[in-house]
XYZ file of C-alpha atoms in Angstrom:
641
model
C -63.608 -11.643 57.929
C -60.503 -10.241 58.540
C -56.996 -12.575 58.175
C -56.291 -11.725 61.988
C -59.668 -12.642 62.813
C -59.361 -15.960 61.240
C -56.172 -16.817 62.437
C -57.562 -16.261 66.046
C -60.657 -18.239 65.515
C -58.776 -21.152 63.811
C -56.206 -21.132 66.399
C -59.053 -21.067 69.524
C -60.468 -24.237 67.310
C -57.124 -25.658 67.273
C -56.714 -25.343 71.033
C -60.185 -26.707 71.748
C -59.815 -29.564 69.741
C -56.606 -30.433 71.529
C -58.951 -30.517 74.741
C -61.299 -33.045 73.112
C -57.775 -34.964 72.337
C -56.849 -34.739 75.828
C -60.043 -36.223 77.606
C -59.949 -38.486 74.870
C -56.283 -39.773 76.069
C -57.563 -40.214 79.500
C -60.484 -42.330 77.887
C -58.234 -44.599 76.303
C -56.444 -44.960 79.011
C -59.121 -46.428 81.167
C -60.405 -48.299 78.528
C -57.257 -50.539 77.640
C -56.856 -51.092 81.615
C -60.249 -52.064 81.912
C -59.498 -55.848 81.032
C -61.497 -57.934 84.110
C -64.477 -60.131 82.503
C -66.866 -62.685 84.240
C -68.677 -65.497 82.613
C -72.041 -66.723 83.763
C -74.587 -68.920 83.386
C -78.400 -69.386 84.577
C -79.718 -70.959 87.544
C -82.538 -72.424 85.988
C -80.403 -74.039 83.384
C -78.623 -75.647 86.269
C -81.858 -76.997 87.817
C -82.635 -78.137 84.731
C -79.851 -80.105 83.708
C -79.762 -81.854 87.113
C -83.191 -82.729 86.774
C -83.682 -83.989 83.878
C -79.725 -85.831 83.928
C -80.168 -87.114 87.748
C -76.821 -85.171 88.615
C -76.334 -83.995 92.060
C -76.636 -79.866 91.852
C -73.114 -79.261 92.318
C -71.532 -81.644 90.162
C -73.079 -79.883 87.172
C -71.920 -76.874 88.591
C -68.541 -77.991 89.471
C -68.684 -78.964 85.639
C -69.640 -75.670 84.341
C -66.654 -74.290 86.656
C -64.343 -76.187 85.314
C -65.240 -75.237 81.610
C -64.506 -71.383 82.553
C -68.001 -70.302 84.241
C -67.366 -67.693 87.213
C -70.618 -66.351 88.079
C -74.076 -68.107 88.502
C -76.990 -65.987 87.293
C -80.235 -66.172 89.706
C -83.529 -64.907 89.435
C -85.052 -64.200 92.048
C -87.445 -67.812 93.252
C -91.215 -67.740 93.142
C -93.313 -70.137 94.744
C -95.277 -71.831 91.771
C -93.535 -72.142 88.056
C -94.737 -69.728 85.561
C -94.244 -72.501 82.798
C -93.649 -76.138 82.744
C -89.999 -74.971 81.858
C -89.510 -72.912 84.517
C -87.545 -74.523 87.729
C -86.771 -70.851 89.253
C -89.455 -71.828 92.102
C -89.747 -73.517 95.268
C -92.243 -75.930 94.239
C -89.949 -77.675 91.308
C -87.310 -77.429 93.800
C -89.209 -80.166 96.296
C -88.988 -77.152 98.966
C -93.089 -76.347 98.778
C -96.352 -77.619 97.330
C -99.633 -75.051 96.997
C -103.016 -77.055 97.327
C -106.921 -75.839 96.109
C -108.986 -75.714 98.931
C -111.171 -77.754 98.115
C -108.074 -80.266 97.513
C -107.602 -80.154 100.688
C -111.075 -80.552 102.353
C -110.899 -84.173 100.207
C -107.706 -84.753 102.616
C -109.274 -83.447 105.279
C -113.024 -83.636 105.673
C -113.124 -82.859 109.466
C -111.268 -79.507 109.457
C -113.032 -76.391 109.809
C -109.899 -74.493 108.863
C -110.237 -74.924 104.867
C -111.853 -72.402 102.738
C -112.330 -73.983 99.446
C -111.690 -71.134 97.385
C -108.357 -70.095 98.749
C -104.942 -71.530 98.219
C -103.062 -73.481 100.579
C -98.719 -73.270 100.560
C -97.169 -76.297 102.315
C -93.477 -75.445 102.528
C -91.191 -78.708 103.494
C -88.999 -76.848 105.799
C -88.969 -74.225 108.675
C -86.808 -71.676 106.502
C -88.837 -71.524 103.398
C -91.685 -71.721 105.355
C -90.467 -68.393 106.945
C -88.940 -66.940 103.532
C -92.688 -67.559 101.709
C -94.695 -66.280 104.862
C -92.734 -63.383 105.117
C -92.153 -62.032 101.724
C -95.794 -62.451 100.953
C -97.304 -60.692 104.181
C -94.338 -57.645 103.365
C -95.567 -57.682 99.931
C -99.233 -56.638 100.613
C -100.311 -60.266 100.004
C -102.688 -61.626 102.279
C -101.145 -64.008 103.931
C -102.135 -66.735 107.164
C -100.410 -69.356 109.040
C -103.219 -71.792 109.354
C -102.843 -75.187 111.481
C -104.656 -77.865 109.459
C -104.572 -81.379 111.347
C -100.971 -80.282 112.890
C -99.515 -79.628 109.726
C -98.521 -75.463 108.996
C -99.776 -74.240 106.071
C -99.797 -70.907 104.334
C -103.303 -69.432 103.176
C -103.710 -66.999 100.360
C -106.538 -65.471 98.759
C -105.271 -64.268 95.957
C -104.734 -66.092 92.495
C -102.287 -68.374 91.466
C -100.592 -65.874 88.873
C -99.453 -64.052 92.370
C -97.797 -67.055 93.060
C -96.382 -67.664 89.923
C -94.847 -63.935 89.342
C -93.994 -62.367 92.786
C -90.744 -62.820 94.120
C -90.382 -64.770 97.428
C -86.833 -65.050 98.149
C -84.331 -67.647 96.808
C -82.787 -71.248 97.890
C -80.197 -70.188 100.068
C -78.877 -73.893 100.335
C -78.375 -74.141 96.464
C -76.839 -70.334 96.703
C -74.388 -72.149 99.230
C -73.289 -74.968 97.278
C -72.265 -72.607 94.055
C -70.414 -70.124 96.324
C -68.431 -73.238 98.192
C -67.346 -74.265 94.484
C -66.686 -70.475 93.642
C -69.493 -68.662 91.588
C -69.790 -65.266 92.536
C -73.983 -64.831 93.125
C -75.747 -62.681 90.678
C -78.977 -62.202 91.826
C -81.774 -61.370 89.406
C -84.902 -59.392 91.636
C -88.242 -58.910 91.430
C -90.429 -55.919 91.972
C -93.306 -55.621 93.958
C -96.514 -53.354 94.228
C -97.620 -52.417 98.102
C -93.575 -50.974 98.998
C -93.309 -50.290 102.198
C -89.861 -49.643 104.661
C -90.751 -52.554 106.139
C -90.413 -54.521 102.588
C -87.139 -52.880 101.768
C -85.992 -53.516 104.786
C -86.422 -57.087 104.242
C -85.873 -57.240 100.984
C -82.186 -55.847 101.358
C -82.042 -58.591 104.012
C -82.243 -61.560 102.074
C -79.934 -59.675 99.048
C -77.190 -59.550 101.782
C -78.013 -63.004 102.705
C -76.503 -64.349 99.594
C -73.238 -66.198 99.808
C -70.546 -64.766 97.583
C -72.461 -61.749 96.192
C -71.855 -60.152 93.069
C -73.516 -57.155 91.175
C -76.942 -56.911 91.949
C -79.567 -57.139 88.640
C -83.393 -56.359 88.327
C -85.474 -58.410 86.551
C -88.679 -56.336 85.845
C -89.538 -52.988 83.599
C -89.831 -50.782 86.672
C -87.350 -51.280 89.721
C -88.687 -50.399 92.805
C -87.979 -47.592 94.862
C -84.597 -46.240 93.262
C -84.147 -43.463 95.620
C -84.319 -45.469 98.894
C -81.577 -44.914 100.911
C -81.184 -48.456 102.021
C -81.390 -49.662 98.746
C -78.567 -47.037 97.159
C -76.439 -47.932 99.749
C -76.717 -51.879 99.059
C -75.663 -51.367 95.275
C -72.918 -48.770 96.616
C -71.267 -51.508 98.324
C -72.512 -54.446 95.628
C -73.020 -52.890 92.070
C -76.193 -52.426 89.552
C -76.455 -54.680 87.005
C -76.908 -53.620 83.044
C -78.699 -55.553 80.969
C -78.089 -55.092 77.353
C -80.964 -53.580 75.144
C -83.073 -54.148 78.284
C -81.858 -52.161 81.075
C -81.574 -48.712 79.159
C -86.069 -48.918 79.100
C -86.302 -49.597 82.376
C -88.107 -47.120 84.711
C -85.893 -45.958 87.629
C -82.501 -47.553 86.442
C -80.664 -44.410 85.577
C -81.996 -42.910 88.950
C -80.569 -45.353 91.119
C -77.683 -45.547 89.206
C -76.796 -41.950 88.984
C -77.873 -41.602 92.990
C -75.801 -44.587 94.267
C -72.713 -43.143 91.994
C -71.610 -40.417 94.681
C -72.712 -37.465 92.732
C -70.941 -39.248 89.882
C -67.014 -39.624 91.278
C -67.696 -43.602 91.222
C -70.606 -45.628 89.529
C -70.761 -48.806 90.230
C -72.312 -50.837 87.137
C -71.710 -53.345 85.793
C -72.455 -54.061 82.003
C -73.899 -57.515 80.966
C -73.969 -59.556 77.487
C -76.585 -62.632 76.658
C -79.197 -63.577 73.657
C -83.040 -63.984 74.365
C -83.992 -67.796 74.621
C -85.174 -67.510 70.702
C -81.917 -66.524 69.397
C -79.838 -68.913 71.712
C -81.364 -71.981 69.510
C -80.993 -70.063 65.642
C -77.124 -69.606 66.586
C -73.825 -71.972 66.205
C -71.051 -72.077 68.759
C -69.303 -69.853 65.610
C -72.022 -67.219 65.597
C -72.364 -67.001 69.268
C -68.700 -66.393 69.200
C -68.695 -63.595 66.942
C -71.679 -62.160 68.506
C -69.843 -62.313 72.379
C -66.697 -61.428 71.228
C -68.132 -58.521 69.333
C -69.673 -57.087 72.672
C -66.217 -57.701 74.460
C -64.379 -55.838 72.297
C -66.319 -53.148 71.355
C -68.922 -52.255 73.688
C -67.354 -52.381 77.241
C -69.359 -55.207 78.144
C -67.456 -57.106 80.943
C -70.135 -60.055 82.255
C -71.497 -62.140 79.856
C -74.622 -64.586 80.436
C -74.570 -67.977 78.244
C -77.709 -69.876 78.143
C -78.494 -73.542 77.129
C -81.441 -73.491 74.120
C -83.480 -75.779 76.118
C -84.720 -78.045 73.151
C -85.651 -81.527 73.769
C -82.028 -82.647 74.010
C -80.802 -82.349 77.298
C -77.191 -83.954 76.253
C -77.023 -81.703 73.137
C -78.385 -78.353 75.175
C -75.866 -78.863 78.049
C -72.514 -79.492 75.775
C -73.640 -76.591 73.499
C -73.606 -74.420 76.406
C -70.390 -76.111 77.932
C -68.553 -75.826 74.080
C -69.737 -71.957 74.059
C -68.332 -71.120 77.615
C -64.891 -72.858 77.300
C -64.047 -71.499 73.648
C -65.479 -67.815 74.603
C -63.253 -68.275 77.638
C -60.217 -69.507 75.632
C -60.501 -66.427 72.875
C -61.170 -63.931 75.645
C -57.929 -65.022 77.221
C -56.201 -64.961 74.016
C -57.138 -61.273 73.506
C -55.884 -60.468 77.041
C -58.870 -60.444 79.323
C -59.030 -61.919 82.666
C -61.985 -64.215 84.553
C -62.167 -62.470 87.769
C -64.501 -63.112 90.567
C -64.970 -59.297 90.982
C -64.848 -56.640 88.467
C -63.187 -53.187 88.698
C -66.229 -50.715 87.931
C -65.315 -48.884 85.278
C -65.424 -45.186 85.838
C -63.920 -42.597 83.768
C -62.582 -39.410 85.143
C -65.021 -36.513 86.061
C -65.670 -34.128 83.802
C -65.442 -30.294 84.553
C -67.108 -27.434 83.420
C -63.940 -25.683 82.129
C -63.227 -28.490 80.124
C -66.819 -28.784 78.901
C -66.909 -24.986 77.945
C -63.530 -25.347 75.765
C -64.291 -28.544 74.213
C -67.386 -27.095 72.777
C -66.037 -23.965 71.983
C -64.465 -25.501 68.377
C -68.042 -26.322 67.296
C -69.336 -22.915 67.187
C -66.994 -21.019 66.259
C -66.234 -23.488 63.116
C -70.058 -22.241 62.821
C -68.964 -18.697 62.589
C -66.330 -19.591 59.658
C -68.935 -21.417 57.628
C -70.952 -18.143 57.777
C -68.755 -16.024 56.824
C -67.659 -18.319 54.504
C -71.538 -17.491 53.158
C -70.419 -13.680 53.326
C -72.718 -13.149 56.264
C -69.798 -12.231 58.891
C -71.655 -10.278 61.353
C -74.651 -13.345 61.528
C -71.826 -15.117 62.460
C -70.120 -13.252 65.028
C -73.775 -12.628 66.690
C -75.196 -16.143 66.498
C -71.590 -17.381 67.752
C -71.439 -14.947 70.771
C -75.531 -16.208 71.628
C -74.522 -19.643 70.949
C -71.637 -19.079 73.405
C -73.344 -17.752 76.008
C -75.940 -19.906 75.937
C -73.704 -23.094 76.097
C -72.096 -21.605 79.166
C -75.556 -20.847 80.808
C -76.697 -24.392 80.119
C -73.927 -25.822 81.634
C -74.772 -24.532 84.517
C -78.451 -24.868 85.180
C -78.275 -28.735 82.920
C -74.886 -29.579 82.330
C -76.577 -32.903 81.112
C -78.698 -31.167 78.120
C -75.701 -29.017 77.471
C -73.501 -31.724 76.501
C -76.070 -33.668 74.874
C -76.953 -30.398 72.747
C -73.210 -29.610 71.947
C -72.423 -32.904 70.749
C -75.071 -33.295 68.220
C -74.500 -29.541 67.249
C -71.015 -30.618 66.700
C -71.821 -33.565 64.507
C -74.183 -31.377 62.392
C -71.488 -28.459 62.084
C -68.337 -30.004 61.263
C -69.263 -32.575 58.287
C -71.443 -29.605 56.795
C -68.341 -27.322 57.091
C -66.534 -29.970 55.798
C -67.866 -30.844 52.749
C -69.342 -27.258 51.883
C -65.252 -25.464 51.423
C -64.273 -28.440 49.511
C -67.194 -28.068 47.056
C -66.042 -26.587 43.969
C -67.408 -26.709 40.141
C -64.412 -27.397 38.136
C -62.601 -30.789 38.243
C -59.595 -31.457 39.541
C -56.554 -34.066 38.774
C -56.486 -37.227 41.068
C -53.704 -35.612 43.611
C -56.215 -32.506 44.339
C -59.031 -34.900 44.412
C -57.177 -36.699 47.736
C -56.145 -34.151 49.354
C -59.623 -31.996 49.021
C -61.259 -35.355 50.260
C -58.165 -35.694 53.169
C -59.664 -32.336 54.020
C -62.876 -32.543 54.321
C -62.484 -35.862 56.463
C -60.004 -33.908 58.721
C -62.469 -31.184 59.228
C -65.098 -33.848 59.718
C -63.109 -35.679 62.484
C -63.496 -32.336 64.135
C -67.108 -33.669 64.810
C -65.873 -37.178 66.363
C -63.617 -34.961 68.623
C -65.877 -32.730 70.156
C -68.633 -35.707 70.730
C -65.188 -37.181 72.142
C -64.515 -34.309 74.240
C -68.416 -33.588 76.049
C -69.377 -36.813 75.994
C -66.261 -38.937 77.602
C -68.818 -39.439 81.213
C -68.638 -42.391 82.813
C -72.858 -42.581 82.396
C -72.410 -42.594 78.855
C -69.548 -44.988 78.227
C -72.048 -47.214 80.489
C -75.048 -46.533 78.401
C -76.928 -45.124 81.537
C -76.974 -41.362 78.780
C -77.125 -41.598 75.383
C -75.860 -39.461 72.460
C -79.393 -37.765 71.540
C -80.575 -36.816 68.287
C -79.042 -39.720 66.149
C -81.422 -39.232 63.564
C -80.850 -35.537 63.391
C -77.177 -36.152 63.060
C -77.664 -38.492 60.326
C -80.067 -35.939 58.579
C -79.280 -32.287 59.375
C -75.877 -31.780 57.271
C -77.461 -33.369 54.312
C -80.193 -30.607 54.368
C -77.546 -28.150 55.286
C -75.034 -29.478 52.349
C -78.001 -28.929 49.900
C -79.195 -26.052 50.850
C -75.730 -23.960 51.026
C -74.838 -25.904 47.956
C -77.970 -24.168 45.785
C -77.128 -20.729 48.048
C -74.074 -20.651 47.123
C -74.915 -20.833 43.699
C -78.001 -18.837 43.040
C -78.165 -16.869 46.438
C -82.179 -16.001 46.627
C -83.008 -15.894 43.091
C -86.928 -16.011 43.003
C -86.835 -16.227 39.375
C -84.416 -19.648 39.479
C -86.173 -21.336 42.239
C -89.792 -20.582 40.596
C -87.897 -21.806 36.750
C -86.800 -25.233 39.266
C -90.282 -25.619 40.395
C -92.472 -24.916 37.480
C -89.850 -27.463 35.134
C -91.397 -30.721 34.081
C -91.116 -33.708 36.018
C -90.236 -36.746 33.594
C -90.635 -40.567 34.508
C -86.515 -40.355 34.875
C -86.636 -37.907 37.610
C -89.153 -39.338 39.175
C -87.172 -42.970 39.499
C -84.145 -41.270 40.690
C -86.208 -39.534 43.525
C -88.111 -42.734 44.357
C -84.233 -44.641 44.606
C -83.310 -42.097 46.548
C -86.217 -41.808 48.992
C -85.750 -45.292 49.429
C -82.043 -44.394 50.322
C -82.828 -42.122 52.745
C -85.308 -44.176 54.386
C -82.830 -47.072 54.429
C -79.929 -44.955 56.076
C -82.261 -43.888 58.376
C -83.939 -46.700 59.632
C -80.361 -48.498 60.010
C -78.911 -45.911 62.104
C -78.283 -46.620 66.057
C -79.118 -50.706 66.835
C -82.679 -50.827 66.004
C -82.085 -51.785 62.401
C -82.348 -55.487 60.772
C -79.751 -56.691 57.831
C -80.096 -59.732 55.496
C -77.874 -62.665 55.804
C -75.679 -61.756 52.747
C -74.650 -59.053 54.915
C -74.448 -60.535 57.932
C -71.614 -62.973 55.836
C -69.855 -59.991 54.555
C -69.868 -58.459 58.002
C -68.455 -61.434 59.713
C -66.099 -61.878 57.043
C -64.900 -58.016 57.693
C -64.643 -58.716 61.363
C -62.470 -61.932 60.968
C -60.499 -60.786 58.331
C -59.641 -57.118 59.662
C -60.677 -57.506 63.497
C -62.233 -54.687 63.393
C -65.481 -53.542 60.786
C -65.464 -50.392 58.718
C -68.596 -49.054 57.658
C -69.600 -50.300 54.808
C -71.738 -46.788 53.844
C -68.647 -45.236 54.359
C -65.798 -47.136 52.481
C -68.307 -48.526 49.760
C -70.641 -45.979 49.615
C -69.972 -42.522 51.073
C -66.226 -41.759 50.573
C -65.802 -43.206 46.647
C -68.878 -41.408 45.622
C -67.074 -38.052 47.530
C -64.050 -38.978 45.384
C -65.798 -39.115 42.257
C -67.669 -35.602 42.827
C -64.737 -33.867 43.637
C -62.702 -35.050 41.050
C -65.271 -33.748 38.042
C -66.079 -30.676 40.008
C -69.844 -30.479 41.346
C -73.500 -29.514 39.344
C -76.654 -29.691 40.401
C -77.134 -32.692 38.556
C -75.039 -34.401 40.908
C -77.340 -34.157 43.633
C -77.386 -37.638 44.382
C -73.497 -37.811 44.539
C -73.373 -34.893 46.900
C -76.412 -36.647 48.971
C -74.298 -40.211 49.550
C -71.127 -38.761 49.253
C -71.956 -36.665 52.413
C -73.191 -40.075 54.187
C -69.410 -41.075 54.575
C -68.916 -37.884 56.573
C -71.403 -37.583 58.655
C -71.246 -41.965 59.598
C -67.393 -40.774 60.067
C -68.500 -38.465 63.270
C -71.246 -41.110 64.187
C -68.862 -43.788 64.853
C -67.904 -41.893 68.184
C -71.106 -41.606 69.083
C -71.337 -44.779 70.753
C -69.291 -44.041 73.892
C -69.249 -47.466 75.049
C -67.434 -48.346 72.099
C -63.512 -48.188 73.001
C -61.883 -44.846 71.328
C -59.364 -46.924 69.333
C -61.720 -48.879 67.989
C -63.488 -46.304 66.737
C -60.156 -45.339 65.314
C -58.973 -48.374 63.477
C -62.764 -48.446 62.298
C -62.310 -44.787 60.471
C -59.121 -45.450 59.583
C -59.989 -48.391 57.512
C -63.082 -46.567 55.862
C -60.994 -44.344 54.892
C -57.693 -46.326 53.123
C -60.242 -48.604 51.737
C -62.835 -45.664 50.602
C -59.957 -43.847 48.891
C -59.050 -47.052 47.218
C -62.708 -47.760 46.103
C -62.994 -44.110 44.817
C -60.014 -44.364 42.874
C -61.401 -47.349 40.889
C -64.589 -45.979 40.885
C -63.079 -43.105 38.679
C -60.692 -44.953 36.468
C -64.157 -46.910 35.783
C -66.572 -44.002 35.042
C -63.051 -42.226 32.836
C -63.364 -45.762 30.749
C -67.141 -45.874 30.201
C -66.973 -42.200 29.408
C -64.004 -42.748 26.511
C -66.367 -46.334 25.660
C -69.716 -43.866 25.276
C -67.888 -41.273 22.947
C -66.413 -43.712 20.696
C -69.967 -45.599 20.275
C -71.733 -42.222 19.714
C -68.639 -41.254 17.180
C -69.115 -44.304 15.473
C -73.032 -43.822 14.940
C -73.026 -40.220 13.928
C-alpha cells in the first residue's frame, strides 16, 4: 500500500473513531444524570407479615416506609392460593370463599341450583363479587351468577388450577391504604388465553384503577397482546417494567416495548433488581448488599425489589428485610442516588444513520490494513469497498442487524489487528515490551469504541437488544491470531503443514492440549452471565469490588495481559502457542467489557483501566520471575554437566 494511501485510511479511522468518542460523550452524559432509584417490596410479604404478626395492613406498611421502601410490588390477585404460602388471593384475604358442589348440597339439601361437580365462588362483598364475575366471564371462563337460598354465588365449571392461576383483578382497598401512606403501585399482571377487545378493554380498566400507579410489570412468559393499541398507549403514559434475567425471554416484551417507544424517540422502561425466593434465604444483609449495589452501579438498574425469605421466623424474616431496605437505602444515598416516587425513563439520544455509517467505517477499513499488512492489498481494497457497501445497504433495509453485525465485526477486527503488528520473533528490552503491549491495547480499544459508537441505543442500554455473537467475539480473533500467526510465517507451505501433521504426538503434547481445551471451554462457558464461579472467587471478587469499587477482569490483569507481556518481551515461536492463545484473551475481554451497554461507559473505563496498570504490573513480575528460573535452570544444568 502506498504511504498516501495509508495516511488517508489511518486518518478516516482516526476521524471515525472520534465519532464513536462523541456518541460515547453523550452516553455518559445521560448516564451520570440518570441518578432517580425506587425501592420496593412485595405485597404478599406484606399480607404475610400482618397475618401471621396480627398488625393492621398499614402499620406494617407505614413501617416498611419509614425504613426507606417507596414502591409496593403487586401481583396481580387470584381467587384461590396457589400454595399454602401464597396470600396474593382473595380467598386468604377474607374477601371470597370457593365451595365443591357437593359441599354445598350438604348446606343446602333443598336447592335445585347446585351441580355437584362444579365450583361455587362466594365473594363477601358487592365489588369483588363484580371484579371475580367479570374478569372470569372476559376471560373465556364459564362463568354464572347463581341465587342459592338468597345468597349470590359464582358457578364455574372449570378446575380449581383456573382459579388458582388466572388473574382476577386486585384489592383495591389494600391498593388504597399503601398509596394514602405513599407507595407508588407496581402492579405485577397476568396473562390470559381467550383475548378479546372486550378483555383488554377491561383489563386496562382495572390497571388505571390503581391508586398511585407506577410502571406497569408482567408476570408471565408470554404478555398478551403487545401490539394493542389500548394497551401501548397505557404503558406510554405508565411505563413497562424489566425484570432482570426474566424479562429479556419473554415473548412479546421487546414488541411492546419498541411499539409504545414512539418509533424509538422515548421508551419508557423501567429496569428492575431482586433475587428468586431460593437465593433470598442463602444470602446475608452483606451479600445482598454487594449484590444490589452491584446492579445500581453498574447495570442501570433503577427499581429494586427486596423480599423477606419467608422461613419459619416471622420476627427474623421481617427485620432481615427491614435491615436490607434501610442500609441499601443509606449506601445508595451515600453514592448520590435519590428515592423518588417516579423515575425519569432513561432514554439515550437517537441514533442516525450518518453517524452509524462513520462509526463503522474504522472497523473495516482497519480490515483493509491488516490485509495488506498480509501483502494482499487489492483483497483488501475489494473486500473493504463490498464490506462498505454492504454496511450502508443494511442500514437501510435492518438498521438493527447492521449494528449488531458491525459491532461484533469490530470486536473480531481490532484485537486481531492488534495483536497480529505487534507480533514479532526477536525479544525485546522491558521499555519496547510496554509500549508494543500499550499498542496493541490502544488498537484494541478501537474495538470497545466502535461497539461504543453503533451500539449507544436506548434498547440496548435497557437490555430490550443485545450485543450478538458473544461467543464469536470471544473466539474468532483467537482463530484469526493463529492462523495469520503460522501465515505469516510459512505462507502455504504444503510441505510444513503435512511435516506439522505427520510429527508424533507425545503424552506432553497431549496434556498441554487437554489444559488448554479445558481453557477454552472454561473462557467460554464464563462469558456473558450464564456462567457459575466457586466461592474462593466469589471472596476475591468481593474483595476487588470493596477494595477498588470497581472489578477488573481477572482474565485480563491476571491472565491475559502478563502472559502478552511475557511473549512480547522474548519475541514469539510456535512453541508459544499457548502464550499467544491467553495472552490474546486480555484483548479481546478488553473490547467485551463494552459490550454490556447497560453497564455505565466509565465504568467500563475505570474497569480497563485497572486491568491494565495492574496487568502491566503482573507481567513485569511475571518476567523478572521466568529471567530468575531461567539463570536458576542454567546454573543446575552447568553444575551437572
Amino acid at each position: 500500500m502506498k504511504k498516501q494511501s495509508k495516511i488517508i485510511i489511518s486518518v478516516l479511522i482516526v476521524i471515525s473513531l472520534c465519532v464513536c468518542g462523541f456518541i460515547g460523550a453523550r452516553r455518559i452524559n445521560v448516564e451520570q444524570n440518570y441518578r432517580d432509584i425506587q425501592v420496593a417490596i412485595r405485597y404478599s410479604d406484606v399480607l404475610n407479615i400482618a397475618r401471621q404478626t396480627n398488625e393492621p395492613i398499614d402499620v406494617v406498611l407505614k413501617h416498611f416506609n419509614d425504613l426507606g421502601a417507596n414502591a409496593l410490588f403487586v401481583r396481580e390477585n387470584t381467587v384461590l392460593p396457589i400454595s399454602s404460602a401464597d396470600y396474593v388471593n382473595f380467598k386468604d384475604q377474607g374477601k371470597a370463599t370457593v365451595y365443591e358442589g357437593y359441599e354445598l348440597e350438604k348446606d343446602y339439601p333443598e336447592s335445585n341450583n347446585i351441580r355437584r361437580s362444579n365450583l361455587y365462588i362466594e365473594a363477601y362483598d358487592e365489588e369483588t363479587f363484580n371484579l371475580i364475575y367479570n374478569n372470569l366471564t372476559l376471560k373465556g371462563i364459564s362463568a354464572y351468577k347463581t341465587l342459592i337460598e338468597g345468597e349470590d354465588y359464582i358457578e364455574v365449571t372449570v378446575p380449581t388450577s383456573i382459579l388458582t392461576t388466572l388473574g382476577v383483578g386486585y384489592n383495591y382497598e389494600h391498593l388504597q391504604v399503601a398509596a394514602d401512606l405513599g407507595y407508588v403501585i407496581l402492579p405485577q399482571v397476568k396473562s390470559w388465553d381467550h383475548v378479546s377487545d372486550e378483555s383488554i378493554e377491561a383489563f386496562v380498566q382495572q390497571i388505571e384503577a390503581i391508586p398511585n400507579l407506577g410502571t406497569i410489570y408482567f408476570a408471565d412468559s408470554a404478555i398478551v397482546e403487545p401490539k394493542n393499541p389500548m394497551i401501548v398507549e397505557m404503558i406510554e403514559e405508565h411505563g413497562l417494567g424489566f425484570v432482570e434475567f426474566f424479562s429479556e425471554k419473554q415473548k412479546g416484551f421487546e414488541t411492546l416495548a419498541k411499539t409504545s417507544s414512539q418509533k424509538g424517540i422515548a421508551f419508557n422502561v423501567e429496569r428492575l433488581h431482586t433475587v428468586t425466593d431460593a437465593q433470598v434465604k442463602q444470602y446475608t444483609t452483606d451479600g445482598l448488599m454487594d449484590r444490589y449495589m452491584l446492579a445500581l452501579t453498574e447495570r442501570n438498574l433503577r427499581t429494586f425489589l427486596f423480599k423477606m425469605p419467608n422461613t419459619l421466623d416471622i420476627e427474623k424474616d421481617a427485620n432481615f428485610l427491614g435491615t436490607n431496605i434501610s442500609t441499601f437505602t443509606e449506601l445508595a444515598e451515600t453514592k448520590g442516588y435519590t428515592v423518588v416516587n417516579e423515575i425519569k425513563p432513561y432514554n439515550l439520544p437517537m441514533g442516525s444513520y450518518v453517524l452509524s455509517l462513520l462509526a463503522g467505517l474504522g472497523a473495516i477499513l482497519v480490515f483493509v490494513l491488516l490485509l495488506d499488512y498480509l501483502k494482499l492489498t487489492k483483497v483488501g481494497y475489494i473486500l473493504g469497498a463490498l464490506g462498505l457497501i454492504g454496511y450502508a445497504g443494511l442500514l437501510k433495509v435492518s438498521p438493527d442487524m447492521g449494528i449488531k453485525l458491525m459491532a461484533l465485526f469490530g470486536a473480531v477486527i481490532y484485537p486481531t489487528y492488534g495483536v497480529t503488528i505487534v507480533l514479532d520473533d526477536k525479544e525485546r528490552n522491558i521499555k519496547e515490551t510496554i509500549l508494543a503491549f500499550i499498542k496493541c491495547s490502544v488498537i484494541s480499544f478501537g474495538g470497545a469504541l466502535t461497539i461504543i459508537g453503533v451500539l449507544s441505543r436506548t434498547s440496548f442500554g435497557l437490555g430490550i437488544n443485545v450485543f450478538a455473537g458473544v461467543k464469536a467475539a470471544m473466539l474468532l480473533p483467537i482463530v484469526l491470531v493463529l492462523l495469520i500467526a503460522y501465515y505469516e510465517r510459512h505462507g502455504l507451505s504444503y510441505q510444513y503443514y503435512k511435516d506439522l501433521l505427520s510429527n508424533k504426538v507425545t503424552y506432553l503434547a497431549l496434556g498441554i492440549m487437554a489444559v488448554g481445551a479445558v481453557v477454552l471451554l472454561v473462557y467460554t462457558s464464563r462469558t456473558g452471565n450464564t456462567g457459575s464461579i466457586s466461592p474462593l472467587e466469589l471472596t476475591f471478587r468481593q474483595f476487588l469490588d470493596t477494595t477498588l469499587g470497581v472489578r477488573p477482569r481477572t482474565k485480563e490483569f491476571l491472565i491475559g495481559h502478563p502472559l502478552m507481556l511475557v511473549l512480547l518481551y522474548y519475541g514469539y515461536k510456535d512453541k508459544y502457542i499457548p502464550l499467544l492463545v491467553l495472552g490474546a484473551i486480555g484483548q479481546i475481554s478488553l473490547v467485551n467489557t463494552y459490550a454490556h451497554i447497560h453497564t455505565p461507559v466509565l465504568i467500563s473505563l475505570i474497569r480497563m483501566g485497572y486491568g491494565l496498570i495492574f496487568g502491566i504490573v503482573i507481567g513485569l513480575i511475571f518476567i523478572g520471575v521466568t529471567k530468575l528460573v531461567g539463570k536458576v535452570i542454567n546454573k543446575w544444568v552447568l553444575k551437572n554437566q
